[in-house]
């Protein structure tokens, strides 16, 4: 079974440009998460989808970031316009949806390394 | 926002040595997790801990959920070169889903 995939693996853009990152979760996983790690800092939560709905977007830095998950399958994260501080590694993770009250493993993709110059 | 203090930041050890790293938090977590990230890859779950005081092993790895629910440690015994990578602790507050709070990571280097 394929794991979480992300595209592109690397992106170098200039300040003010737009970049769109894509995440394909593991098939059948209803939960999709976006995280970001800025160099040398912790991995920080951005938002959480359950199917196509945004369950929690409290970690989104500002309105330059727009995440979508049309149809509840793959997700995109668009940064427009990009700023220097947006540089970092953007991770996507997915997990199954269960009713039992125990933690469901989040499987991470390889990340997209974004550099804004 | 919530923060996890993970230490040490980096470790340089000889192959065969044991390794210990830990995380502390000012908040109580319901779940503690330890991930490892290899270069160019995403974090991979090593151990998940669900109960205060729980001690869990996964091969040469052992992790414990502190009884105060505010800390956790990870031990690696008899390190080998493939243990190289960045180890992250992460915590969750509750429920079966929801976002993770990560530490800054411990970068482990192993000299053969």
Short mmCIF file of N, CA and C in Angstrom, two decimals, chain A residues 10-92:
data_model
loop_
_atom_site.label_atom_id
_atom_site.label_comp_id
_atom_site.label_asym_id
_atom_site.label_seq_id
_atom_site.Cartn_x
_atom_site.Cartn_y
_atom_site.Cartn_z
N UNK A 10 10.78 19.55 -3.50
CA UNK A 10 11.49 20.80 -3.23
C UNK A 10 10.87 21.90 -4.08
N UNK A 11 10.89 23.11 -3.54
CA UNK A 11 10.42 24.26 -4.32
C UNK A 11 11.22 25.49 -3.89
N UNK A 12 11.77 26.18 -4.89
CA UNK A 12 12.49 27.43 -4.63
C UNK A 12 11.77 28.52 -5.38
N UNK A 13 11.27 29.52 -4.65
CA UNK A 13 10.53 30.60 -5.30
C UNK A 13 11.01 31.92 -4.76
N UNK A 14 10.61 32.98 -5.45
CA UNK A 14 10.97 34.31 -4.98
C UNK A 14 9.84 34.89 -4.13
N UNK A 15 10.23 35.73 -3.24
CA UNK A 15 9.25 36.43 -2.40
C UNK A 15 8.19 37.06 -3.29
N UNK A 16 6.95 36.90 -2.90
CA UNK A 16 5.84 37.47 -3.66
C UNK A 16 5.19 36.50 -4.63
N UNK A 17 5.89 35.42 -4.93
CA UNK A 17 5.31 34.43 -5.83
C UNK A 17 4.34 33.53 -5.08
N UNK A 18 3.65 32.70 -5.85
CA UNK A 18 2.68 31.75 -5.30
C UNK A 18 3.21 30.34 -5.43
N UNK A 19 2.98 29.53 -4.43
CA UNK A 19 3.36 28.12 -4.50
C UNK A 19 2.20 27.28 -3.99
N UNK A 20 2.00 26.16 -4.64
CA UNK A 20 0.94 25.22 -4.23
C UNK A 20 1.57 23.87 -3.94
N UNK A 21 1.36 23.38 -2.74
CA UNK A 21 1.86 22.08 -2.33
C UNK A 21 0.71 21.08 -2.36
N UNK A 22 1.06 19.84 -2.71
CA UNK A 22 0.01 18.83 -2.78
C UNK A 22 0.34 17.66 -1.87
N UNK A 23 -0.70 17.09 -1.29
CA UNK A 23 -0.56 15.92 -0.43
C UNK A 23 -1.60 14.88 -0.83
N UNK A 24 -1.15 13.67 -1.05
CA UNK A 24 -2.06 12.54 -1.27
C UNK A 24 -1.96 11.63 -0.05
N UNK A 25 -3.03 11.53 0.72
CA UNK A 25 -2.98 10.70 1.94
C UNK A 25 -3.05 9.22 1.58
N UNK A 26 -2.87 8.40 2.57
CA UNK A 26 -3.07 6.96 2.39
C UNK A 26 -4.54 6.73 2.06
N UNK A 27 -4.79 5.87 1.08
CA UNK A 27 -6.15 5.61 0.64
C UNK A 27 -7.03 5.17 1.81
N UNK A 28 -8.17 5.80 1.93
CA UNK A 28 -9.11 5.43 2.99
C UNK A 28 -8.95 6.21 4.27
N UNK A 29 -7.91 7.02 4.35
CA UNK A 29 -7.72 7.83 5.56
C UNK A 29 -8.56 9.10 5.47
N UNK A 30 -9.45 9.26 6.44
CA UNK A 30 -10.31 10.44 6.44
C UNK A 30 -9.61 11.68 6.99
N UNK A 31 -8.65 11.44 7.89
CA UNK A 31 -7.98 12.56 8.54
C UNK A 31 -6.71 12.94 7.79
N UNK A 32 -6.57 14.22 7.52
CA UNK A 32 -5.39 14.73 6.84
C UNK A 32 -4.92 15.96 7.61
N UNK A 33 -3.60 16.00 7.88
CA UNK A 33 -3.01 17.08 8.65
C UNK A 33 -1.89 17.73 7.85
N UNK A 34 -1.74 19.02 8.04
CA UNK A 34 -0.58 19.75 7.53
C UNK A 34 0.23 20.26 8.73
N UNK A 35 1.55 20.07 8.64
CA UNK A 35 2.48 20.57 9.63
C UNK A 35 3.60 21.30 8.91
N UNK A 36 4.33 22.11 9.65
CA UNK A 36 5.47 22.81 9.07
C UNK A 36 6.61 22.84 10.08
N UNK A 37 7.83 22.64 9.55
CA UNK A 37 9.01 22.78 10.40
C UNK A 37 9.92 23.85 9.80
N UNK A 38 10.07 24.94 10.52
CA UNK A 38 11.02 25.97 10.14
C UNK A 38 12.38 25.53 10.68
N UNK A 39 13.43 25.84 9.94
CA UNK A 39 14.79 25.38 10.27
C UNK A 39 15.11 25.51 11.75
N UNK A 40 15.49 24.38 12.35
CA UNK A 40 15.96 24.38 13.73
C UNK A 40 14.87 24.48 14.77
N UNK A 41 13.62 24.55 14.33
CA UNK A 41 12.54 24.68 15.29
C UNK A 41 11.67 23.41 15.29
N UNK A 42 10.64 23.44 16.11
CA UNK A 42 9.79 22.26 16.22
C UNK A 42 8.85 22.16 15.02
N UNK A 43 8.34 20.98 14.81
CA UNK A 43 7.30 20.76 13.80
C UNK A 43 6.00 21.33 14.38
N UNK A 44 5.39 22.22 13.61
CA UNK A 44 4.18 22.89 14.12
C UNK A 44 2.95 22.53 13.30
N UNK A 45 1.88 22.29 13.99
CA UNK A 45 0.61 21.97 13.38
C UNK A 45 0.06 23.18 12.63
N UNK A 46 -0.49 22.94 11.44
CA UNK A 46 -1.14 23.99 10.68
C UNK A 46 -2.65 23.78 10.67
N UNK A 47 -3.10 22.65 10.12
CA UNK A 47 -4.53 22.39 10.14
C UNK A 47 -4.85 20.92 9.95
N UNK A 48 -6.10 20.59 10.21
CA UNK A 48 -6.59 19.22 10.20
C UNK A 48 -7.90 19.16 9.42
N UNK A 49 -7.93 18.26 8.42
CA UNK A 49 -9.16 17.98 7.67
C UNK A 49 -9.73 16.65 8.14
N UNK A 50 -11.05 16.59 8.25
CA UNK A 50 -11.74 15.31 8.32
C UNK A 50 -12.56 15.24 7.04
N UNK A 51 -12.19 14.31 6.21
CA UNK A 51 -12.72 14.26 4.85
C UNK A 51 -12.50 15.63 4.21
N UNK A 52 -13.54 16.28 3.72
CA UNK A 52 -13.32 17.57 3.04
C UNK A 52 -13.47 18.77 3.96
N UNK A 53 -13.82 18.53 5.23
CA UNK A 53 -14.09 19.62 6.15
C UNK A 53 -12.88 19.97 7.00
N UNK A 54 -12.70 21.25 7.23
CA UNK A 54 -11.62 21.71 8.11
C UNK A 54 -12.06 21.53 9.55
N UNK A 55 -11.41 20.61 10.25
CA UNK A 55 -11.75 20.33 11.64
C UNK A 55 -11.09 21.33 12.58
N UNK A 56 -9.86 21.71 12.25
CA UNK A 56 -9.10 22.61 13.11
C UNK A 56 -8.09 23.32 12.23
N UNK A 57 -8.19 24.62 12.12
CA UNK A 57 -7.21 25.39 11.34
C UNK A 57 -6.53 26.43 12.21
N UNK A 58 -6.45 26.13 13.50
CA UNK A 58 -5.90 27.09 14.45
C UNK A 58 -4.42 27.36 14.26
N UNK A 59 -3.71 26.48 13.55
CA UNK A 59 -2.28 26.67 13.38
C UNK A 59 -1.89 27.42 12.12
N UNK A 60 -2.85 27.77 11.30
CA UNK A 60 -2.52 28.49 10.06
C UNK A 60 -1.96 29.86 10.42
N UNK A 61 -0.79 30.21 9.85
CA UNK A 61 -0.11 31.44 10.29
C UNK A 61 -0.87 32.72 9.97
N UNK A 62 -1.46 32.79 8.79
CA UNK A 62 -2.15 34.01 8.37
C UNK A 62 -2.96 33.71 7.11
N UNK A 63 -3.60 34.72 6.58
CA UNK A 63 -4.50 34.49 5.44
C UNK A 63 -3.76 34.35 4.11
N UNK A 64 -2.45 34.33 4.15
CA UNK A 64 -1.72 34.02 2.91
C UNK A 64 -1.70 32.52 2.64
N UNK A 65 -2.12 31.76 3.60
CA UNK A 65 -2.14 30.30 3.48
C UNK A 65 -3.58 29.83 3.27
N UNK A 66 -3.77 29.02 2.22
CA UNK A 66 -5.10 28.49 1.94
C UNK A 66 -4.99 27.00 1.68
N UNK A 67 -5.71 26.22 2.48
CA UNK A 67 -5.71 24.77 2.31
C UNK A 67 -7.08 24.31 1.84
N UNK A 68 -7.04 23.33 0.94
CA UNK A 68 -8.29 22.77 0.43
C UNK A 68 -8.17 21.25 0.35
N UNK A 69 -9.33 20.61 0.42
CA UNK A 69 -9.37 19.16 0.27
C UNK A 69 -10.70 18.81 -0.40
N UNK A 70 -10.80 19.20 -1.63
CA UNK A 70 -12.02 18.97 -2.38
C UNK A 70 -12.24 17.47 -2.59
N UNK A 71 -13.43 17.00 -2.30
CA UNK A 71 -13.74 15.59 -2.49
C UNK A 71 -13.20 14.69 -1.41
N UNK A 72 -12.51 15.26 -0.47
CA UNK A 72 -12.02 14.48 0.65
C UNK A 72 -10.89 13.53 0.34
N UNK A 73 -10.20 13.76 -0.79
CA UNK A 73 -9.07 12.88 -1.11
C UNK A 73 -7.77 13.64 -0.90
N UNK A 74 -7.16 14.12 -1.98
CA UNK A 74 -5.90 14.84 -1.83
C UNK A 74 -6.17 16.25 -1.32
N UNK A 75 -5.12 16.88 -0.84
CA UNK A 75 -5.21 18.24 -0.32
C UNK A 75 -4.14 19.11 -0.95
N UNK A 76 -4.46 20.39 -1.07
CA UNK A 76 -3.45 21.36 -1.51
C UNK A 76 -3.30 22.44 -0.46
N UNK A 77 -2.11 22.97 -0.37
CA UNK A 77 -1.81 24.09 0.52
C UNK A 77 -1.13 25.16 -0.34
N UNK A 78 -1.82 26.28 -0.48
CA UNK A 78 -1.32 27.36 -1.33
C UNK A 78 -0.82 28.49 -0.45
N UNK A 79 0.33 29.02 -0.81
CA UNK A 79 0.90 30.17 -0.13
C UNK A 79 0.97 31.30 -1.14
N UNK A 80 0.24 32.39 -0.86
CA UNK A 80 0.15 33.48 -1.81
C UNK A 80 -0.11 34.81 -1.11
N UNK A 81 0.77 35.78 -1.23
CA UNK A 81 2.12 35.71 -1.79
C UNK A 81 3.10 35.17 -0.75
N UNK A 82 4.10 34.44 -1.20
CA UNK A 82 5.08 33.86 -0.28
C UNK A 82 6.01 34.93 0.29
N UNK A 83 6.36 34.76 1.56
CA UNK A 83 7.30 35.62 2.25
C UNK A 83 8.51 34.79 2.69
N UNK A 84 9.60 35.48 3.02
CA UNK A 84 10.83 34.79 3.40
C UNK A 84 10.62 33.82 4.56
N UNK A 85 9.80 34.25 5.53
CA UNK A 85 9.60 33.43 6.74
C UNK A 85 8.76 32.18 6.49
N UNK A 86 8.25 32.04 5.26
CA UNK A 86 7.48 30.83 4.94
C UNK A 86 8.38 29.65 4.61
N UNK A 87 9.65 29.90 4.47
CA UNK A 87 10.60 28.82 4.17
C UNK A 87 10.57 27.78 5.26
N UNK A 88 10.67 26.54 4.84
CA UNK A 88 10.67 25.44 5.80
C UNK A 88 10.26 24.15 5.12
N UNK A 89 10.06 23.13 5.91
CA UNK A 89 9.60 21.85 5.39
C UNK A 89 8.14 21.67 5.77
N UNK A 90 7.30 21.43 4.77
CA UNK A 90 5.87 21.26 4.99
C UNK A 90 5.55 19.77 4.92
N UNK A 91 5.06 19.26 6.03
CA UNK A 91 4.70 17.85 6.11
C UNK A 91 3.20 17.68 6.07
N UNK A 92 2.80 16.61 5.44
CA UNK A 92 1.41 16.19 5.46
C UNK A 92 1.36 14.85 6.19
#
